[in-house]
Amino acid sequence: MSAGHKPVAATKKMKSVAIKTLVEFAAKTGSLDRRFTPAPTGQEGIEGHQKVTATRPKDYQTEVSLIITYDSITFRGRADGYDPDAHCIEEIKTFYGDLDRIPENHRIMHWAQARCYGWMYCAQHQCDEINLSLIYFELATETEYRLEETWQASELQDYFEQLAQKYCAWQAQLNQRQQQLHQWLEHLQFPYGEMHASQRVMAEAVYKAAAMGRVVLAEAPTGTGKTLAALFPALKSIPRTSVDKIFYLTAKTTGKQLALENIQLLASDAATPLRTLELTAQEKSCLEPDKKCHGDSCPYALDFYSKLETARQAAFGIPLLDKKVLNQLADQFEICPFYLSMEMSRWVDIVVADVNYFFDGTPLLLGLTNQFEWSPYLLVDESHNLIERGRSMYSAELRRADLLAAKKAVPTTLKKPLEKVNKAWLALLKTFPESASDLVHIDILPEKLGHTLIDFTNSYSEFLQHNPEHSVQETIAQEFFFAALNYQRIAEIFDQDFCVDMQTTGNKEEILTLRNLIPARQLAARLSFAHSACFFSATLHPAHYYQTLLGLPEDSVHIKVPSPFSAHQLDVKIANNLSTRYKDRQAALDPLCDIIQQQLQKSPGNALVFFSSYEFLQQAEQQLRKRFIQQDIQLLVQSRRMNEQDRENFIAQFNQHNNLLGLAVLGGVFSEGVDLAGDALKGAFIATLGLPQINPVNEYLRSVMQEQFGQGYDFTYTYPGIQKVIQAAGRVIRNQSDSGYLWLLDQRFGQAQIRHLLPDWWEL
């Protein structure tokens, strides 16, 4: 680490706190209620505010900036309006539907905001009293509902200070712990004494990126200890740079677990001031999956905000809030563990989460970064996965089968807008040539269909405004509604990085997709809010492919971390006379099984075989079972529908038994993020180049990659395929005492352009 930097902890000033943040923290009451309720979009809210203020007198003031300091914290906000003639602060809230259906705890929050603004105005202008008005503006009918209060300044001061005192007491705890954290981090030592040379290369790059506010792309071989080489310097940078949060983001559950284990290794002392949170998806966190997510149904949602203060205080005292600990807190306080984790994500130092929490459409961590003006360090593990995940996050899909099912499920008033969607869909189909293939590319966004989808979502929202408990929400219509909303969201960002296509695989089974092809622009827009970032993986070669498609800045630093392993540890062999191309697979089965059988006789122990598809795997399984009838070799086979427990059991077998042969699909859950050190795994056979399937979608992607970057085949097929091969091969050698073998079961591995993409330390 660079020891010459002076600590900047003292210069990290407390940022101002928004009034909205204050009232959410100190004034929120009542139960969770996650039932879908149509709400105005941000743009609709702005237009509604403008319609209200347009009716006010000429000297009416809008967006009145207010600021006040209490106990060393500066609170800021903007009142929607001030009417000098009435000496009245106005707080405007737009909504749809019936005013009486606005929940009471929402009204309490709205009034709290108005009262805080009232006191701030009185304090700034030395007023003894002020009028407050809460304006509810119903957008569909453009009806204004006005609620009024008159307050003495002293009463408003008392009200505001009660809320501010709660927040300041909490912030004082945060400040005290942050001071302790900075001191602790200054003395934090690497857990294994000295880093090995490869780790040091990566750690220095990670630290320099924090110091300079840069992005680093680190290609670090499996077994380098890259998780620790990323976390340790990122933590050490906190007292000496602008970094104030670490978001450890990964696309795989196994990556999260590895990060949590390394954080525990760094902060093994129970008295550590470091605070870490694991974010787990709601469906995996829910303790009452059969109940609905509101206080009338679920005990963990009932009075959530009333229970939150004590649960938050208890959680704050626990160094690692993983899924297990959050469930324990949930039982103790009868509070929803998922929404408790959402709350605690505001107050911890490290958040370990899926990449979608920062890079998706409206992600939690990006929203909090903007709200609290954080300077986070992103550590993006296994970042080779982010290209495909990015394409998925920024794509939208509509299925005609869902549309037709929704039409049957909705009440009469909603059938007409869905029928219009269907007619627009049919009209679009008529524009296709008679000789259209299974996948048709559409040159521009289908405008008429887009309009009918907007009409449907508006009609559906309006219906639910008046019928909030209607059972239509339990049908496919609700799913189609959300799919239509997502379609509209993607349509708003649609540009040259996207395409429109329709799969016409069967009558009434068409799938319309707004497909993201190049996620770079969308990923870069979100990355720009981070202070610094490290994208790391064992497979980031060639660097320009990843830098281009991940949208990394031009001044990004690329480092290739030397492997800590040597060629004698891994015996790499290529089957130069074997082809596993699709057309050659039947002929390849016997010689492929011969190689596996002979290698297992020569080197007894556990091994994995990776295939290109389940079909190829099943054909090989039949052959191998016949061959191993008389041998002490047990087959473990990956199935198409393995749940998380099944996957854990599959891996556990390798740590408990010997002479196992696992059959798996390349690119699946067992080809990366699996740690089988020592005798748990002695070798691997890879019976494919891993190239993505040739189909109309990939062929169109290839044409776009060729036009944009001049490397269509490599960007679409070669690089993604070889990346999967290297990941799978990385299961064999996990530390410097490991040894084993690797069979590359295809003659194409011997081609110069393929060998060039394989790790330098393999001896081919």
Coordinates of C-alpha atoms in Angstrom, one line a residue, residues 137 151 153 168 254 308 343 378 404 424 435 445 452 496 716 725 746:
F137 CA -53.8 16.7 -6.7
W151 CA -48.9 26.6 13.6
A153 CA -43.3 28.8 15.2
C168 CA -28.8 13.3 15.3
T254 CA -21.2 -18.6 -4.6
L308 CA -38.0 -0.9 13.1
E343 CA -33.0 -0.3 5.8
L378 CA -17.4 -1.1 -6.6
L404 CA -54.2 -13.9 -24.8
A424 CA -51.8 -4.1 -33.1
S435 CA -41.0 -16.5 -46.2
L445 CA -39.9 0.2 -32.6
T452 CA -51.8 0.3 -27.3
Q496 CA -28.6 1.9 -31.7
T716 CA -20.2 -13.4 -30.3
V725 CA -13.6 -23.2 -20.7
D746 CA -11.5 -31.1 -29.2

